[in-house]
Short mmCIF file of C-alpha atoms in Angstrom, two decimals:
data_model
loop_
_atom_site.label_atom_id
_atom_site.label_comp_id
_atom_site.label_asym_id
_atom_site.label_seq_id
_atom_site.Cartn_x
_atom_site.Cartn_y
_atom_site.Cartn_z
CA MET A 1 111.21 129.70 102.47
CA VAL A 2 113.90 127.68 100.32
CA PRO A 3 116.26 125.47 102.61
CA ARG A 4 119.83 127.08 102.93
CA ASP A 5 121.43 123.92 104.08
CA LEU A 6 121.22 119.99 103.96
CA VAL A 7 122.33 116.95 105.77
CA VAL A 8 122.70 113.79 104.07
CA PHE A 9 123.82 110.63 105.98
CA LEU A 10 126.56 108.44 104.13
CA GLU A 11 126.69 105.10 105.96
CA GLU A 12 129.84 102.92 105.85
CA ARG A 13 128.50 99.63 105.37
CA GLN A 14 125.06 100.71 103.16
CA PRO A 15 124.50 101.66 99.69
CA TRP A 16 124.95 105.77 99.64
CA SER A 17 125.92 106.74 96.31
CA GLY A 18 122.39 107.57 94.94
CA ARG A 19 121.55 109.17 97.99
CA LEU A 20 124.58 111.52 97.92
CA ALA A 21 123.62 112.46 94.28
CA PHE A 22 120.12 113.28 94.94
CA ALA A 23 121.25 115.45 98.08
CA ALA A 24 123.78 117.06 95.67
CA SER A 25 120.85 117.45 92.86
CA LEU A 26 118.69 119.04 95.55
CA ALA A 27 121.60 121.70 96.84
CA ARG A 28 122.30 122.60 93.73
CA HIS A 29 118.33 123.38 92.49
CA TRP A 30 118.15 125.13 95.78
CA GLN A 31 121.77 126.75 95.61
CA ALA A 32 121.87 125.13 99.40
CA HIS A 33 124.82 124.15 101.59
CA LEU A 34 125.52 120.68 101.48
CA ILE A 35 126.59 118.89 104.45
CA ALA A 36 127.75 115.36 103.90
CA THR A 37 128.09 113.41 107.24
CA TYR A 38 130.08 109.93 106.90
CA VAL A 39 128.73 107.35 109.68
CA ALA A 40 131.42 105.34 110.55
CA HIS A 41 130.30 101.54 111.29
CA PRO A 42 130.94 100.75 114.77
CA LEU A 43 132.99 97.55 115.66
CA ALA A 44 130.30 96.86 118.23
CA LEU A 45 127.65 95.99 115.19
CA ASP A 46 130.05 93.12 113.76
CA PRO A 47 128.73 90.09 115.55
CA HIS A 48 132.32 88.12 114.93
CA ALA A 49 133.98 90.55 116.64
CA GLY A 50 132.80 89.84 120.03
CA PHE A 51 134.10 86.19 119.80
CA ALA A 52 137.94 87.78 119.53
CA ILE A 53 139.99 87.90 122.48
CA GLY A 54 143.83 88.80 122.77
CA PRO A 55 145.96 89.10 119.77
CA ALA A 56 143.23 88.27 117.87
CA LEU A 57 140.99 90.79 118.72
CA ALA A 58 143.80 93.53 117.83
CA GLN A 59 144.23 92.08 114.41
CA VAL A 60 140.18 92.53 114.33
CA ILE A 61 140.55 96.34 115.05
CA ALA A 62 143.24 96.63 112.95
CA ASP A 63 141.49 95.25 109.91
CA ARG A 64 138.49 97.06 110.72
CA ASP A 65 140.56 100.71 110.89
CA ALA A 66 141.88 99.81 107.71
CA ALA A 67 138.52 99.14 106.00
CA SER A 68 136.90 101.51 107.41
CA ALA A 69 139.57 104.45 106.24
CA ALA A 70 139.43 103.17 102.69
CA ALA A 71 135.81 103.11 102.45
CA GLN A 72 135.76 106.82 103.99
CA GLU A 73 138.38 107.83 101.58
CA ASP A 74 136.10 106.21 98.49
CA ALA A 75 133.10 108.37 99.87
CA ARG A 76 135.03 111.43 100.36
CA ALA A 77 136.55 111.15 96.39
CA ALA A 78 132.81 110.71 95.53
CA PHE A 79 131.72 113.69 97.24
CA ALA A 80 134.56 115.88 95.97
CA GLY A 81 133.92 114.61 92.59
CA LEU A 82 129.97 115.69 93.10
CA THR A 83 130.82 119.11 94.46
CA GLU A 84 133.74 120.88 93.49
CA ARG A 85 133.70 123.52 90.98
CA ARG A 86 129.74 124.00 91.70
CA SER A 87 127.42 126.41 92.27
CA PHE A 88 126.83 125.30 95.90
CA SER A 89 129.01 125.10 98.91
CA ALA A 90 129.62 122.16 100.41
CA GLU A 91 131.38 120.67 103.52
CA TRP A 92 132.26 116.98 104.60
CA ARG A 93 132.31 115.43 108.15
CA VAL A 94 132.92 112.41 109.92
CA ALA A 95 130.47 110.82 112.61
CA ARG A 96 133.04 108.07 114.49
CA ASP A 97 131.21 106.72 117.43
CA ASP A 98 128.56 109.35 117.30
CA THR A 99 125.42 108.03 118.73
CA GLY A 100 121.93 109.06 119.97
CA GLU A 101 121.88 113.29 120.72
CA ALA A 102 125.29 113.64 119.32
CA LEU A 103 124.39 112.42 116.25
CA MET A 104 121.36 114.26 116.09
CA LEU A 105 123.11 117.02 116.16
CA HIS A 106 124.35 117.13 112.60
CA ALA A 107 120.39 117.05 111.45
CA ARG A 108 119.50 120.10 114.20
CA HIS A 109 121.75 122.21 112.42
CA ALA A 110 120.23 121.79 109.06
CA ALA A 111 116.86 122.75 107.58
CA LEU A 112 116.44 119.32 106.24
CA ALA A 113 118.04 115.62 106.82
CA ILE A 114 118.54 112.75 103.99
CA MET A 115 118.86 109.34 105.12
CA GLY A 116 118.53 106.29 103.53
CA PRO A 117 115.33 103.57 103.81
CA PRO A 118 113.43 102.87 107.06
CA TYR A 119 115.78 100.65 109.31
CA ARG A 120 113.10 97.93 108.83
CA GLN A 121 113.64 97.80 105.46
CA ARG A 122 117.50 97.28 105.71
CA PRO A 123 119.41 94.03 105.47
CA GLU A 124 121.83 94.55 108.20
CA PRO A 125 122.56 96.81 111.74
CA SER A 126 124.08 100.27 111.11
CA ALA A 127 124.75 103.21 113.01
CA LEU A 128 122.01 105.01 111.56
CA GLY A 129 119.58 101.86 112.76
CA MET A 130 118.34 104.96 115.46
CA ALA A 131 117.36 106.80 112.12
CA GLU A 132 113.72 106.11 113.18
CA GLN A 133 114.42 107.74 116.52
CA MET A 134 116.18 110.64 115.01
CA ILE A 135 112.77 111.39 112.91
CA LEU A 136 110.94 112.01 115.87
CA ALA A 137 113.35 113.54 118.14
CA CYS A 138 115.76 115.72 116.04
CA GLY A 139 112.97 118.50 115.49
CA ARG A 140 113.85 118.36 111.58
CA PRO A 141 111.89 117.33 108.41
CA CYS A 142 113.55 113.82 107.63
CA LEU A 143 113.71 112.48 103.84
CA LEU A 144 113.95 108.76 103.85
CA LEU A 145 115.46 107.76 100.13
CA PRO A 146 115.47 104.42 98.84
CA ASP A 147 119.06 102.99 97.99
CA ALA A 148 118.26 102.63 94.34
CA TRP A 149 116.34 106.10 93.56
CA PRO A 150 117.89 107.75 90.69
CA GLY A 151 119.83 110.63 91.77
CA ASP A 152 118.54 113.21 89.42
CA ARG A 153 114.59 112.32 90.00
CA LEU A 154 113.74 115.41 92.20
CA PRO A 155 109.78 115.46 93.25
CA ARG A 156 107.54 116.66 90.64
CA ARG A 157 104.61 114.48 91.82
CA ILE A 158 104.06 114.84 95.11
CA VAL A 159 101.67 112.75 97.72
CA ALA A 160 100.71 114.49 100.77
CA GLY A 161 98.87 112.81 103.74
CA TRP A 162 96.46 114.95 105.75
CA ASN A 163 94.46 114.07 108.79
CA GLY A 164 94.03 117.49 110.55
CA SER A 165 96.80 116.46 113.19
CA ARG A 166 99.74 118.42 114.84
CA GLU A 167 102.19 116.35 112.90
CA ALA A 168 100.75 116.63 109.64
CA THR A 169 100.37 120.39 109.61
CA ARG A 170 104.43 120.46 110.59
CA ALA A 171 105.31 118.09 107.72
CA ILE A 172 103.17 120.16 104.97
CA ALA A 173 104.85 123.02 106.30
CA ASP A 174 108.52 121.51 106.12
CA ALA A 175 107.65 120.33 102.89
CA MET A 176 106.24 123.56 101.28
CA PRO A 177 109.29 124.48 99.54
CA LEU A 178 108.81 120.94 97.45
CA LEU A 179 105.20 121.42 97.28
CA ALA A 180 105.22 125.18 95.75
CA GLU A 181 107.86 123.64 92.88
CA ALA A 182 105.78 120.28 92.16
CA GLY A 183 103.95 119.64 88.79
CA SER A 184 101.34 118.33 90.80
CA VAL A 185 100.30 117.57 94.57
CA HIS A 186 97.81 115.18 95.63
CA LEU A 187 96.14 116.04 99.32
CA VAL A 188 95.03 112.46 100.44
CA VAL A 189 92.49 112.45 103.42
CA VAL A 190 91.05 109.41 104.31
CA PRO A 191 88.30 110.65 106.79
CA GLU A 192 87.22 106.83 108.29
CA ALA A 193 90.86 105.97 109.45
CA GLY A 194 90.00 106.83 113.14
CA THR A 195 91.61 110.42 113.46
CA VAL A 196 90.53 112.25 116.86
CA VAL A 197 90.74 115.51 114.74
CA PRO A 198 87.54 116.94 113.45
CA HIS A 199 87.88 117.28 109.68
CA GLY A 200 84.21 119.29 109.28
CA ALA A 201 81.87 119.00 106.55
CA GLU A 202 84.60 118.43 103.51
CA PRO A 203 87.43 117.07 104.82
CA GLY A 204 90.65 118.48 103.58
CA ALA A 205 89.09 121.36 101.97
CA ASP A 206 90.43 124.16 104.06
CA MET A 207 94.08 122.65 103.88
CA ALA A 208 93.88 122.45 100.21
CA THR A 209 92.68 125.93 100.02
CA HIS A 210 95.75 126.95 102.29
CA LEU A 211 97.96 125.49 99.85
CA ALA A 212 96.14 126.79 96.74
CA ARG A 213 96.76 130.31 98.45
CA HIS A 214 100.47 129.76 98.57
CA GLY A 215 100.49 128.60 94.89
CA VAL A 216 100.64 124.94 95.31
CA PRO A 217 99.03 122.98 92.35
CA VAL A 218 96.93 120.94 94.52
CA THR A 219 94.34 118.38 94.49
CA LEU A 220 92.11 116.85 97.08
CA GLU A 221 91.48 113.28 97.22
CA GLN A 222 89.37 111.88 99.76
CA CYS A 223 89.75 108.12 100.06
CA ARG A 224 87.38 105.29 101.74
CA GLY A 225 89.09 102.99 104.13
CA ASP A 226 90.13 102.64 107.32
CA ASP A 227 93.54 101.90 107.02
CA ALA A 228 95.46 105.37 106.14
CA GLY A 229 99.05 104.11 105.44
CA ALA A 230 97.63 101.55 102.87
CA ALA A 231 95.67 104.19 101.16
CA LEU A 232 98.59 106.91 100.79
CA LEU A 233 100.78 104.02 99.19
CA ALA A 234 98.12 102.80 97.03
CA ARG A 235 97.72 106.61 95.44
CA CYS A 236 101.61 107.21 95.51
CA ALA A 237 101.75 103.93 93.28
CA ALA A 238 98.79 104.74 91.02
CA LEU A 239 100.39 108.32 90.46
CA ASP A 240 103.62 107.15 90.07
CA ALA A 241 104.51 109.66 92.89
CA ASP A 242 108.25 110.83 93.44
CA LEU A 243 107.90 111.89 96.73
CA LEU A 244 105.19 110.86 99.97
CA VAL A 245 104.96 113.85 102.59
CA MET A 246 103.29 112.90 106.10
CA GLY A 247 103.24 113.19 109.66
CA ALA A 248 105.05 110.87 112.00
CA LYS A 249 103.08 109.81 114.84
CA GLY A 250 104.80 108.46 117.70
CA ARG A 251 107.08 108.44 120.74
CA SER A 252 110.76 108.15 120.94
CA ARG A 253 113.59 107.49 123.52
CA ILE A 254 117.09 106.58 122.87
CA SER A 255 116.22 103.17 123.88
CA GLU A 256 112.37 103.00 122.34
CA VAL A 257 110.43 103.91 119.47
CA VAL A 258 106.61 103.31 118.92
CA PHE A 259 105.19 104.16 115.87
CA GLY A 260 101.44 104.89 115.29
CA GLY A 261 99.41 102.98 112.76
CA ALA A 262 99.77 104.52 109.38
CA THR A 263 103.60 105.67 110.25
CA ARG A 264 104.23 101.94 110.73
CA THR A 265 102.73 100.91 107.74
CA VAL A 266 104.49 103.34 105.49
CA LEU A 267 107.90 102.66 107.09
CA ALA A 268 107.44 99.07 106.32
CA GLN A 269 106.70 99.20 102.89
CA VAL A 270 107.33 102.55 101.16
CA SER A 271 109.29 102.29 98.15
CA LEU A 272 109.64 106.05 96.91
CA PRO A 273 111.08 108.91 99.10
CA VAL A 274 109.31 110.13 102.13
CA LEU A 275 109.65 113.22 104.16
CA LEU A 276 108.61 112.45 107.60
CA SER A 277 107.95 115.40 110.17
CA SER A 278 106.92 114.94 113.91
#
């Protein structure tokens, strides 16, 4: 089923223009409702703010509010320019001081959440620093997009990781609208990577058959080695892939995120869009 609504998170002090353009391209392609959620930068994340006292603190707050309002207006103007007189519907939201479950609700009310690159690749903290928690806890597929990714480069060459797990199954199911429209899909299996799920005599063959039945132009690749994350990234580079699809294995609490090895490797090194489900 083609998604009918998407949410894209725009962060005040992080690059967002390419992310917004990509989300608008995808919404136009699917004729889906586009929700832009602008995430204001919390004062608590400004290190110098903690040193201000008395009148200085009031001035810091006033300056921050003025800068935040100007940045928000710039983002909203860009959003209007991309969405007015378009064939899809759109709405603008502002998340000010939303954290934890409140921020996740924006994702839970849409079929796909589009965010920036993994937190560990960012130069400074942001309100969406909990995005990795969102991957594991929001209940929706999350597409993490590099800041410099072209807004019109939609997925045509896709690499999908498969290890027989529940998380990988969910990721492939969530990505099916993209997989079915792709020019090529490479289903990558690393049998020696230590998965506890039995693959059978021909690892990945059953999932490749399942995808083919749904019209996916799939090629099964069985890769050697014991590092699934590195193998996936290597195939993405060799194929000049537009998207990596994989399950995110881990445990999330509001105060703690623990990822499995392959997920951890990908989040630290990935340089292309990655769709993660848990």
